[in-house]
mmCIF file of C-alpha atoms and ligand atoms in Angstrom:
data_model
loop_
_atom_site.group_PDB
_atom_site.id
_atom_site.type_symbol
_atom_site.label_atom_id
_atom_site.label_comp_id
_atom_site.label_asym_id
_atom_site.label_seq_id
_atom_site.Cartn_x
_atom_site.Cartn_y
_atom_site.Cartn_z
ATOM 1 C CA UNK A 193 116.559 117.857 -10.563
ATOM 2 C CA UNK A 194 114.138 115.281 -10.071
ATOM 3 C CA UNK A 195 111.857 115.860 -12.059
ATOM 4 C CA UNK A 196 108.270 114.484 -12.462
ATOM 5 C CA UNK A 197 106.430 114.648 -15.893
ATOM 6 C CA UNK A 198 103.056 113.677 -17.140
ATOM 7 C CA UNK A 199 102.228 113.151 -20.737
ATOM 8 C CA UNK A 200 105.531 111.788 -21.187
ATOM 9 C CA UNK A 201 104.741 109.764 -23.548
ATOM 10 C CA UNK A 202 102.937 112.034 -25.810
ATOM 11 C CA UNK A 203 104.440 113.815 -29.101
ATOM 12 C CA UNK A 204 105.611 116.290 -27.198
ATOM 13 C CA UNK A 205 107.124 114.681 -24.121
ATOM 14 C CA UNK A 206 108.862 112.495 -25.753
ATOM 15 C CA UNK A 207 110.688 115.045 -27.262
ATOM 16 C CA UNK A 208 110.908 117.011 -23.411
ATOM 17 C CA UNK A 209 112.430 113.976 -21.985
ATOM 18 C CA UNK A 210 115.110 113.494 -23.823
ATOM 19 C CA UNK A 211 116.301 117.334 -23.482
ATOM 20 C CA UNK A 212 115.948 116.828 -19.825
ATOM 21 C CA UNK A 213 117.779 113.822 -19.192
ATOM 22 C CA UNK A 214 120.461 115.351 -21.560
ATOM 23 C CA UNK A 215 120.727 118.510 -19.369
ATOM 24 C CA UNK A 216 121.273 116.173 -16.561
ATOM 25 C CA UNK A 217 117.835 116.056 -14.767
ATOM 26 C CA UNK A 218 116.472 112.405 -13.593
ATOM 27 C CA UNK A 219 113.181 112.226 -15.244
ATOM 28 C CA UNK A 220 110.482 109.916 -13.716
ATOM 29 C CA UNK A 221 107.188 110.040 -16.495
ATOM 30 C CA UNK A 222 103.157 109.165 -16.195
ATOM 31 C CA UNK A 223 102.367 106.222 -17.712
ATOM 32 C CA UNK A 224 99.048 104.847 -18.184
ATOM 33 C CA UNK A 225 99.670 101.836 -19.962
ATOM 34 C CA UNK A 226 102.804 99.144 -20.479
ATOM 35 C CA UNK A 227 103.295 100.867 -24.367
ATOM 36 C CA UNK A 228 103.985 104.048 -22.513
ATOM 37 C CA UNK A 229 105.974 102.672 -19.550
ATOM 38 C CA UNK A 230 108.083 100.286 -22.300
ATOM 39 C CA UNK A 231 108.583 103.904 -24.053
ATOM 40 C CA UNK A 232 109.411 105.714 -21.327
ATOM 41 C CA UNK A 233 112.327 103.047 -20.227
ATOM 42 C CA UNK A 234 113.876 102.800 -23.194
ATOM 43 C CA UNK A 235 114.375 106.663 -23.544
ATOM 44 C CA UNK A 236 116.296 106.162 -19.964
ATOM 45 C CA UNK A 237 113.413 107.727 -17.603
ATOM 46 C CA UNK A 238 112.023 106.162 -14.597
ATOM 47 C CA UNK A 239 108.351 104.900 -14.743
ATOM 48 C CA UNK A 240 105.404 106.053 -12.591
ATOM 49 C CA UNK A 241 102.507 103.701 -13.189
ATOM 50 C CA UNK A 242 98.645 105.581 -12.875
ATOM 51 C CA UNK A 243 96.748 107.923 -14.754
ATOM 52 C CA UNK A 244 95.862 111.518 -14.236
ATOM 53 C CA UNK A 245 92.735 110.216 -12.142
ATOM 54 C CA UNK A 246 94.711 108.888 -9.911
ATOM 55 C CA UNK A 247 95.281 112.071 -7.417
ATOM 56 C CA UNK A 248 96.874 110.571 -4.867
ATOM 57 C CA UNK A 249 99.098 109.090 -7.107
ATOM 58 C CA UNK A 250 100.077 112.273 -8.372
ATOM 59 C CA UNK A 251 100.651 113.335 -5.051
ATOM 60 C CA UNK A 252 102.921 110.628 -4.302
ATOM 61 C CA UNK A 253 105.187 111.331 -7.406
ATOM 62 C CA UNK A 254 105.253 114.852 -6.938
ATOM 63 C CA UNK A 255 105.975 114.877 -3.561
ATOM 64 C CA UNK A 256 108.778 113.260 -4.460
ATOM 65 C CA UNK A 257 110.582 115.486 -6.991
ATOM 66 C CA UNK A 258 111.873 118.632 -7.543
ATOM 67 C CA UNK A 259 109.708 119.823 -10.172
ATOM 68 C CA UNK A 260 106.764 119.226 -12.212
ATOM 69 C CA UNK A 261 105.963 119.087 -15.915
ATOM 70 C CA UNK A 262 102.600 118.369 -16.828
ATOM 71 C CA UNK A 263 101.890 117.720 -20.348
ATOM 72 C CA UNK A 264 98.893 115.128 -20.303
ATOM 73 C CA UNK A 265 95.867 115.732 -21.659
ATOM 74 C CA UNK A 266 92.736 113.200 -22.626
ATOM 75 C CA UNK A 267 92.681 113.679 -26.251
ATOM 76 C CA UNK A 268 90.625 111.117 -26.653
ATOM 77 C CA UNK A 269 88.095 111.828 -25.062
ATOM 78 C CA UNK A 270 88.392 115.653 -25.980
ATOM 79 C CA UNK A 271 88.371 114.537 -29.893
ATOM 80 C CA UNK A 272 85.151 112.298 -29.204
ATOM 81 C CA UNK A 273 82.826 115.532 -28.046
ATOM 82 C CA UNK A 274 83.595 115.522 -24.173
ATOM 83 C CA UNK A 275 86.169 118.470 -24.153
ATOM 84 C CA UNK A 276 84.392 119.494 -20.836
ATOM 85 C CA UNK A 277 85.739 116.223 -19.202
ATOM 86 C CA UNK A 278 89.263 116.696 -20.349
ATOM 87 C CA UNK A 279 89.231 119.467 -19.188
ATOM 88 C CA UNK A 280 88.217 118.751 -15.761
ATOM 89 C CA UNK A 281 90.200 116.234 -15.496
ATOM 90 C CA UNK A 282 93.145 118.797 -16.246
ATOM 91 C CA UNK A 283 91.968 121.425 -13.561
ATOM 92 C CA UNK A 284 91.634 118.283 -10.868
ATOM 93 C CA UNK A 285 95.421 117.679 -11.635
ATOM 94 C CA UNK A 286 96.526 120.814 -11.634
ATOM 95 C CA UNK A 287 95.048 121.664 -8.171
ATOM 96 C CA UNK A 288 96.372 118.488 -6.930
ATOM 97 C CA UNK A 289 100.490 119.518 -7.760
ATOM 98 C CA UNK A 290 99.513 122.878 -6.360
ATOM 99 C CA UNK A 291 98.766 122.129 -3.047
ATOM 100 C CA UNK A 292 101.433 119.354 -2.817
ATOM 101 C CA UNK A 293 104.081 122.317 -4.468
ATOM 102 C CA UNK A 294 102.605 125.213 -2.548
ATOM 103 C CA UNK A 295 105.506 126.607 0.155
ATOM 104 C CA UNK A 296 108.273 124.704 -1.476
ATOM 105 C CA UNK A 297 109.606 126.921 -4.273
ATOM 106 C CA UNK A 298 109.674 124.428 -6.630
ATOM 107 C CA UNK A 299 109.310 124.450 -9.926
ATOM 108 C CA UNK A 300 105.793 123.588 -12.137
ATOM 109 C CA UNK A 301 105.303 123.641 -15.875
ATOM 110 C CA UNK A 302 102.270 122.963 -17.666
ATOM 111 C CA UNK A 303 101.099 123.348 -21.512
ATOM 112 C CA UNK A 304 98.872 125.827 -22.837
ATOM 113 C CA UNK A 305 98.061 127.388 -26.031
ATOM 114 C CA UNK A 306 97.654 130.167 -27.800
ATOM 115 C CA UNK A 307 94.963 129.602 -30.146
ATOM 116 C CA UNK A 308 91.982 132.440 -28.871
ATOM 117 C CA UNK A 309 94.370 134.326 -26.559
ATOM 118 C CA UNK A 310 93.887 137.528 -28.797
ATOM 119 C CA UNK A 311 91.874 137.327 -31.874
ATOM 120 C CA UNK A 312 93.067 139.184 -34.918
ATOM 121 C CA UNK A 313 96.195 140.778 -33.339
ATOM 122 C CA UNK A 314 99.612 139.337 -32.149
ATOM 123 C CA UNK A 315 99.066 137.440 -29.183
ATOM 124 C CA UNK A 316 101.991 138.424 -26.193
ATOM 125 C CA UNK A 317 102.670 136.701 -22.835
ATOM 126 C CA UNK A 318 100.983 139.375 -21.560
ATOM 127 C CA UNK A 319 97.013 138.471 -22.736
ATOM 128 C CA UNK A 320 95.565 136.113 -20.816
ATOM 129 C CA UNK A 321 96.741 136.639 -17.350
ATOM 130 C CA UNK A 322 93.612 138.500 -15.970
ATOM 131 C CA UNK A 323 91.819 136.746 -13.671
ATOM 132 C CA UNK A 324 88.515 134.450 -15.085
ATOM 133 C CA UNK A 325 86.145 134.366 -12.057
ATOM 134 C CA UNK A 326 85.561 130.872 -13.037
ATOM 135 C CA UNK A 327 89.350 129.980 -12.214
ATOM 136 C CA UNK A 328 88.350 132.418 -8.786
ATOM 137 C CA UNK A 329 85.422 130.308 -8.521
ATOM 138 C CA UNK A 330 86.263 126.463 -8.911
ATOM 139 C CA UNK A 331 82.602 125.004 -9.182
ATOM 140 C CA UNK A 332 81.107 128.139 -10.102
ATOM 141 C CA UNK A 333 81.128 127.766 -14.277
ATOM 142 C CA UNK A 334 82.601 125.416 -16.463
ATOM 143 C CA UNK A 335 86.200 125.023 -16.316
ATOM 144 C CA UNK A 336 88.585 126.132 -18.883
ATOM 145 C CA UNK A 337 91.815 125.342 -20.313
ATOM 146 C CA UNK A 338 92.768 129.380 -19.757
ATOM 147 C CA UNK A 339 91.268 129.220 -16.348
ATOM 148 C CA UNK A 340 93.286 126.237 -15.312
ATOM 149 C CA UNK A 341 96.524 128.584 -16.965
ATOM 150 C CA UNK A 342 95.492 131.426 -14.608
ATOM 151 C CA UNK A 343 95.101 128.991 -11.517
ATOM 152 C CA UNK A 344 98.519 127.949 -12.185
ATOM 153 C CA UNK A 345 99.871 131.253 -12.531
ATOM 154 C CA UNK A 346 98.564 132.319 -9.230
ATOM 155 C CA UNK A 347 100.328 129.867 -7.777
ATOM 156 C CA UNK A 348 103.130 131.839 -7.973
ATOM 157 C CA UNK A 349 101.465 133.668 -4.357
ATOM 158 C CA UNK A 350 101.282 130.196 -3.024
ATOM 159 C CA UNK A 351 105.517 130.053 -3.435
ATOM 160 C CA UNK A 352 104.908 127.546 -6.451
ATOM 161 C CA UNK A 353 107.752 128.575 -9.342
ATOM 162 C CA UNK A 354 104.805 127.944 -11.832
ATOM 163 C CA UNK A 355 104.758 128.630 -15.363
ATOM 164 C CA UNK A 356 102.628 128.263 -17.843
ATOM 165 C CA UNK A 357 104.226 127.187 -21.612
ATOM 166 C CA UNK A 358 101.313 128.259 -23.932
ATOM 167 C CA UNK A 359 102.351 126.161 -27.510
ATOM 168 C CA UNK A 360 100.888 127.177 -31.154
ATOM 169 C CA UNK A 361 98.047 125.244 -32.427
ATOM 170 C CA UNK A 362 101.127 123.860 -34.707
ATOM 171 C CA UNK A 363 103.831 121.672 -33.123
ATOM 172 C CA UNK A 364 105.674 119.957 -35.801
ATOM 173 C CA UNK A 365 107.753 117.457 -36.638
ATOM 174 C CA UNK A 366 108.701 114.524 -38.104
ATOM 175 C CA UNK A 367 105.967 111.246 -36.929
ATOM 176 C CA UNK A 368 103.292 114.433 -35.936
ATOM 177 C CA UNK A 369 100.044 113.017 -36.343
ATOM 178 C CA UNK A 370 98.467 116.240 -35.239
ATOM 179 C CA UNK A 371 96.889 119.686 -37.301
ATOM 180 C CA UNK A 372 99.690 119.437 -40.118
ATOM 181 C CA UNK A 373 98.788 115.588 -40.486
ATOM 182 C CA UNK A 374 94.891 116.133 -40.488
ATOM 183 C CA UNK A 375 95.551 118.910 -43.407
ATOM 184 C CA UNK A 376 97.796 116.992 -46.160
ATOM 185 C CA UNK A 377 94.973 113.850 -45.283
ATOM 186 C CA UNK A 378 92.190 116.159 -45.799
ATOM 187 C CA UNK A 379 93.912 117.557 -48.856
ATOM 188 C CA UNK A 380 94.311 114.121 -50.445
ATOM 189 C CA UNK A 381 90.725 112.800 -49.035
ATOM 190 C CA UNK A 382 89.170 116.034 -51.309
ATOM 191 C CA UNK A 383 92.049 115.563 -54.262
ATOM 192 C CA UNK A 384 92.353 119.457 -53.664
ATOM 193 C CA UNK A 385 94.522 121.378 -50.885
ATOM 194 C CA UNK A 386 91.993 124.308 -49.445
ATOM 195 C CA UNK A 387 92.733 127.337 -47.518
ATOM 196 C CA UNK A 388 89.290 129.217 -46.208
ATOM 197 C CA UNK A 389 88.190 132.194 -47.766
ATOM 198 C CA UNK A 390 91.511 134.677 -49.159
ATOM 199 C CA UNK A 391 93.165 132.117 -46.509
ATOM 200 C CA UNK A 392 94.836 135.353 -44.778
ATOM 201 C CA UNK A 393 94.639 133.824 -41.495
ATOM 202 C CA UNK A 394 97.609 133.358 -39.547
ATOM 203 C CA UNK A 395 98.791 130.399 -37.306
ATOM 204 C CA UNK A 396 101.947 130.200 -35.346
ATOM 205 C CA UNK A 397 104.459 127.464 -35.239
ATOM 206 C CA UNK A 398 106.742 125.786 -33.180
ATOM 207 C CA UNK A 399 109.112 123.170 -33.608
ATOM 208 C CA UNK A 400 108.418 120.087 -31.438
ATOM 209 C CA UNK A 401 112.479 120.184 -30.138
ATOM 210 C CA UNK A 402 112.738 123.907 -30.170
ATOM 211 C CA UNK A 403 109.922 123.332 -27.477
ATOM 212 C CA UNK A 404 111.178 121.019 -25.846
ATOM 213 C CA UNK A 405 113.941 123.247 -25.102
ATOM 214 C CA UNK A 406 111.944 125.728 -23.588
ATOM 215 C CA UNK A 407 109.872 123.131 -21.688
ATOM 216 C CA UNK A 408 114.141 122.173 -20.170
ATOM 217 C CA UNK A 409 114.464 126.310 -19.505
ATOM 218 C CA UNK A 410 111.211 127.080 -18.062
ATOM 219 C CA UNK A 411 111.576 124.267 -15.619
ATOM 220 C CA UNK A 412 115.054 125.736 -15.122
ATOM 221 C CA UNK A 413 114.445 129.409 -14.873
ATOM 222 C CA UNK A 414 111.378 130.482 -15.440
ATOM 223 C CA UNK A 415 110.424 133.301 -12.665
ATOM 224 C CA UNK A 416 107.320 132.234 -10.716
ATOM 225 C CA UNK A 417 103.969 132.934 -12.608
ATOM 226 C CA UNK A 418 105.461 133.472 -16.291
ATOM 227 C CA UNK A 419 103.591 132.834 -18.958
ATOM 228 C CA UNK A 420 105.797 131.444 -21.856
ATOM 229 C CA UNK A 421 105.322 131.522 -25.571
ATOM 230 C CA UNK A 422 107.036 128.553 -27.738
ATOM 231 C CA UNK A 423 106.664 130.817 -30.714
ATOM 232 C CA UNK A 424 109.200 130.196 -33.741
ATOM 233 C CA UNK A 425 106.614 131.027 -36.766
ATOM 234 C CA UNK A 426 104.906 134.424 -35.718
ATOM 235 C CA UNK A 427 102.114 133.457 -38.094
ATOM 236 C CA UNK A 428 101.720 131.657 -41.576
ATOM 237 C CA UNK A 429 98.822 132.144 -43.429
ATOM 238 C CA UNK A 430 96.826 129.322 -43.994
ATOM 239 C CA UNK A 431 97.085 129.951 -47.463
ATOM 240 C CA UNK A 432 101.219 129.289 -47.508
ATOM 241 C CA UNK A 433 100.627 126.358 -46.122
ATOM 242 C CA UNK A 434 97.926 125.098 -48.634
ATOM 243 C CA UNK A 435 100.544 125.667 -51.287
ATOM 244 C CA UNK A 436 103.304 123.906 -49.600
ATOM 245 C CA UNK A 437 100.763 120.779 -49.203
ATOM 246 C CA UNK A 438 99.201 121.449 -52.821
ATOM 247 C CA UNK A 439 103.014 121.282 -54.382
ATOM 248 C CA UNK A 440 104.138 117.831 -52.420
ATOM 249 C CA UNK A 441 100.964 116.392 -53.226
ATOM 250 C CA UNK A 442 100.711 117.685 -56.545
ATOM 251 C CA UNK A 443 97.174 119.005 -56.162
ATOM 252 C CA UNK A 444 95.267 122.238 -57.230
ATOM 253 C CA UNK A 445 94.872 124.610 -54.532
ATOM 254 C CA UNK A 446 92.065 126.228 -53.721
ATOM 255 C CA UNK A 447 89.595 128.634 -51.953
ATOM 256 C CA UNK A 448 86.423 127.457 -49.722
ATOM 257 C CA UNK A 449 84.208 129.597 -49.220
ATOM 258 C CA UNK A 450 83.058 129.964 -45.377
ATOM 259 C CA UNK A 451 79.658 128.842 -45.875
ATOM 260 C CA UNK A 452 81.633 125.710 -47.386
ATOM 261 C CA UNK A 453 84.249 125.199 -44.588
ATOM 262 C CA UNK A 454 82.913 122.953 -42.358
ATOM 263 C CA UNK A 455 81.950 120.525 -44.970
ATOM 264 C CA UNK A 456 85.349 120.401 -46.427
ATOM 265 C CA UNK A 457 87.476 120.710 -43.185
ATOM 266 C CA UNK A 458 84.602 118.983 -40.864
ATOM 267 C CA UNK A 459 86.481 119.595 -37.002
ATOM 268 C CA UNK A 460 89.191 121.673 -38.233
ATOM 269 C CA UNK A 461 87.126 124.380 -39.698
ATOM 270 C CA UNK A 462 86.234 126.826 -37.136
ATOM 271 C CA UNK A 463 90.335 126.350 -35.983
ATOM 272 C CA UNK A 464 91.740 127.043 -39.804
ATOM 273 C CA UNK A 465 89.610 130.156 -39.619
ATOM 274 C CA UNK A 466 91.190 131.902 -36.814
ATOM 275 C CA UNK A 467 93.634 134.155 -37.266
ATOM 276 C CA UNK A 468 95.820 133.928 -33.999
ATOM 277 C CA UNK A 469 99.273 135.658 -34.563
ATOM 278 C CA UNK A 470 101.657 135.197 -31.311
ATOM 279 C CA UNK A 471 105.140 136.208 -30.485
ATOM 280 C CA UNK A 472 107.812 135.483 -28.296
ATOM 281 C CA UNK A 473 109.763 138.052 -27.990
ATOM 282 C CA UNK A 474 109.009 138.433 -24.192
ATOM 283 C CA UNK A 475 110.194 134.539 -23.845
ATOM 284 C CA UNK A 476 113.177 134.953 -26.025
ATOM 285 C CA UNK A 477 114.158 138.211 -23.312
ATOM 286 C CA UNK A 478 113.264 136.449 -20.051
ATOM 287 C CA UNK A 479 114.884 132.896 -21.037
ATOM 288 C CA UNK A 480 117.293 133.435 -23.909
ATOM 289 C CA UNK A 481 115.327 130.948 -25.769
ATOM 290 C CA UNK A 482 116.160 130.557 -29.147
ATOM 291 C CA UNK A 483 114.480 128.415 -32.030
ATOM 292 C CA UNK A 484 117.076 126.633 -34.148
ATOM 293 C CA UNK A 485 114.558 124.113 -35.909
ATOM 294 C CA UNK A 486 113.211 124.583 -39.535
ATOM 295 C CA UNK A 487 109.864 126.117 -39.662
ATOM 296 C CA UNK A 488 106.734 125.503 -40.359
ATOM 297 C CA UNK A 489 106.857 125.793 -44.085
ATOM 298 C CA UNK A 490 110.542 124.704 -44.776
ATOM 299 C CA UNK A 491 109.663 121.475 -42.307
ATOM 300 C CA UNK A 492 106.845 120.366 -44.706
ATOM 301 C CA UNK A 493 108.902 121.299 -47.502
ATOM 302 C CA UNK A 494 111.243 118.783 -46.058
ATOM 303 C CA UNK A 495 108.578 116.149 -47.177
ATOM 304 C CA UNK A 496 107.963 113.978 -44.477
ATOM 305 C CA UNK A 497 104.789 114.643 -44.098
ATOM 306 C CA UNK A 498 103.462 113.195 -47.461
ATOM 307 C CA UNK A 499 106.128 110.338 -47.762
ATOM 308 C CA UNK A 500 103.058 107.740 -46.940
ATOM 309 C CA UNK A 501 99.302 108.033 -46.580
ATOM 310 C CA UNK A 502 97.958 107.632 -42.928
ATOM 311 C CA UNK A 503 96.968 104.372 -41.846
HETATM 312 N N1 NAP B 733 100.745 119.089 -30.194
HETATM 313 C C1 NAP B 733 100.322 120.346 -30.324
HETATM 314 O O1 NAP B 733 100.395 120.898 -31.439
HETATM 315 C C2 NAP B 733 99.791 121.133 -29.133
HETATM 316 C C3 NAP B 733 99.367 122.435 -29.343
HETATM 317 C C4 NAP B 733 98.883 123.178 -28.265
HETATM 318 C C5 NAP B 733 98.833 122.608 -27.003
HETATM 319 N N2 NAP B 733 99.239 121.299 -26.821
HETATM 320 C C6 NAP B 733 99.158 120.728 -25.469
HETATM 321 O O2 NAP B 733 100.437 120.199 -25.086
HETATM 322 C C7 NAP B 733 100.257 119.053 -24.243
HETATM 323 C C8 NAP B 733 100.970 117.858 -24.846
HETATM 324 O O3 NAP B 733 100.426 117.630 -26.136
HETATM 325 P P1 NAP B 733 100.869 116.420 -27.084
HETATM 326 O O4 NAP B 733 100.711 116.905 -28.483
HETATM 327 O O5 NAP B 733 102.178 115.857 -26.664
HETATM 328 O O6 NAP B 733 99.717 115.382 -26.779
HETATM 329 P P2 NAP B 733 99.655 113.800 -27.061
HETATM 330 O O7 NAP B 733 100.674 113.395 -28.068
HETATM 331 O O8 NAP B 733 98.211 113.481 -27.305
HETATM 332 O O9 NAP B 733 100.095 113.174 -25.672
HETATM 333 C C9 NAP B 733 99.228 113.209 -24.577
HETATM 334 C C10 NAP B 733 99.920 112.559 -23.402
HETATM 335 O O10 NAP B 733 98.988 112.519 -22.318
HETATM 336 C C11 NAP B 733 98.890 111.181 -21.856
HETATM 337 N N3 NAP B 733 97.547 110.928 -21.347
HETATM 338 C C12 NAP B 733 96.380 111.106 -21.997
HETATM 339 N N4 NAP B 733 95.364 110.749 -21.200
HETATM 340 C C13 NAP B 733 95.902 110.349 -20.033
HETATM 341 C C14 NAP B 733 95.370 109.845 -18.821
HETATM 342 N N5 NAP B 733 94.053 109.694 -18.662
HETATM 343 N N6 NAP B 733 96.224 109.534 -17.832
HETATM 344 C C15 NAP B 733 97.571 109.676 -18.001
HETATM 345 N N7 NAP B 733 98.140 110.136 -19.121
HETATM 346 C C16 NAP B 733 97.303 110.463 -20.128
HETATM 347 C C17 NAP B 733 99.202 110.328 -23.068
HETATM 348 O O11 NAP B 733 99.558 109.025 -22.665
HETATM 349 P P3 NAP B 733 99.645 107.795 -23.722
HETATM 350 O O12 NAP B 733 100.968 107.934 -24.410
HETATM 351 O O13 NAP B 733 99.578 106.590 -22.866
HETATM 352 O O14 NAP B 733 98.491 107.931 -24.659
HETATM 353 C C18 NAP B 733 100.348 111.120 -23.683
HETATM 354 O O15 NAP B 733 101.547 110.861 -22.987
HETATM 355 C C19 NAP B 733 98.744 118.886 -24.117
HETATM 356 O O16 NAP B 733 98.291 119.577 -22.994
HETATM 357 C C20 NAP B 733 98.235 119.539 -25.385
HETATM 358 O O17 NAP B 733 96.859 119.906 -25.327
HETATM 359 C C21 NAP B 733 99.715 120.573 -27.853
#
């Protein structure tokens, strides 16, 4: 296939195109800047130039594959207080493959998550698929990241082969620089590695190639409207993995108390304290997906992630 992806770039597409191009697909990525494009040619994918503002862009490229993977996300602007606008931005996209998709069959993946899908119980690809009104409503609420999930499974009436790959708030690796990273540099900011409370709750975890993988299938196979679950890790408690840190780093570890969290964690905090259990055993069924990655804890066991301080 042809096969059009945004975020390309990003930690996790740049593991995605790799596994595409190796299972034979042409890959053409977003890229918003020459680093990107530069990055993006040298893993052997074709360059589109623009940004996910650009809508008629995005027309253009999709129009002109066989599939869609969408992937980007403003980050930075999310992590500076404007999650709103990322997330608009997001929705805008989304509707804008969907109507240039709808009545061709083809296929369109997008990221998700998992983190709030079902507090306090294991999270399945079934939760989440209700309708929001707001995602009903376009204009009629703030957006959100789930309603712009549901929007693109519904496209599955408008014969899109959508699916939507929701990821664990963990997607690790070697070179992440994303939840894992923040946690060993808070732990050796405070000279202690902290786990909230009895640090009982649990977060899932995914390998960044054993997604990628499923990123390849989904775009393959998945059945229009699935909802997908990049699950390896079930859940770890928070606590395991404040040990694992606490041992590399040779720190104490330690208990904060709630009323202490958000000092100690700052932005982190109110995500450390969820406990968001997910499986994929639905995924596994549907796709024959498979994780063959280390995980969570035996990956930062591995050491990478304390082998230098962050810049
Ligand atoms: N990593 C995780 O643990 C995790 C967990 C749950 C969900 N997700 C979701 O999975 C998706 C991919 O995440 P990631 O970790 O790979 O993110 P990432 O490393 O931050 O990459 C984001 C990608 O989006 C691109 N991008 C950002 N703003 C853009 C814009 N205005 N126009 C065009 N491209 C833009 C970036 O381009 P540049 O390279 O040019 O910056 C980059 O390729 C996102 O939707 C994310 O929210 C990730």
């Amino acid at each position: 296939m042809r096969v059009f992806v945004t975020g390309a770039s990003g930690w996790i597409g740049s593991a995605v195109v790799p596994e595409l191009i190796d299972a034979g697909h042409q890959v053409t990525g977003l890229a918003r800047s020459g680093a990107s494009a530069a990055a993006l040619a040298a893993a052997g994918a074709r360059v589109h130039r623009g940004t996910i503002d650009d809508l008629d862009s995005l027309r253009a490229a999709a129009a002109a594959s066989d599939g869609v993977i969408h992937l980007a996300f403003k980050h930075d602007i999310a992590f500076a207080g404007d999650f709103q606008g990322a997330t608009d931005a997001d929705r805008r996209a989304v509707e804008t493959f969907g109507d240039v998709l709808a009545g061709s069959g083809r296929p369109f993946v997008i990221a998700s998550g998992v983190l709030g899908l079902a507090p306090g119980r294991v999270a399945t690809e079934r939760d989440g698929r209700s309708p929001d009104p707001a995602a009903a409503h376009p204009g009629g609420g703030p957006q959100t990241r789930l309603a712009t999930a549901q929007l693109t499974l519904s496209l599955a009436s408008r014969d899109v082969r959508s699916s939507v790959l929701r990821l664990p708030p963990t997607v690790h690796g070697e070179g992440d620089h994303g939840f894992m990273a923040a946690l060993v540099g808070i732990a050796r900011d405070k000279g202690v590695s902290g786990y909230i409370g009895d640090g009982a709750s649990r977060w899932p975890a995914v390998h960044r190639f054993d997604a990628a993988h499923l990123f390849c299938l989904a775009l393959e196979q998945a059945p229009a409207g699935s909802a997908l679950h990049a699950i390896a890790d079930e859940g770890v408690p928070i606590r395991a993995i404040a040990e694992v840190i606490g041992r590399h780093l040779d720190l104490p570890v330690a208990a904060v108390a709630p009323k202490d969290a958000a000092g100690h964690f700052g932005w982190l905090a109110p995500l450390l304290a969820l406990d968001a259990p997910a499986s994929s055993a639905l995924t596994r069924e549907l796709l024959g997906w498979q994780p063959v990655q280390p995980g969570l804890i035996d990956d930062l066991d591995k050491g990478h992630y304390f082998h230098s301080p962050p810049a």
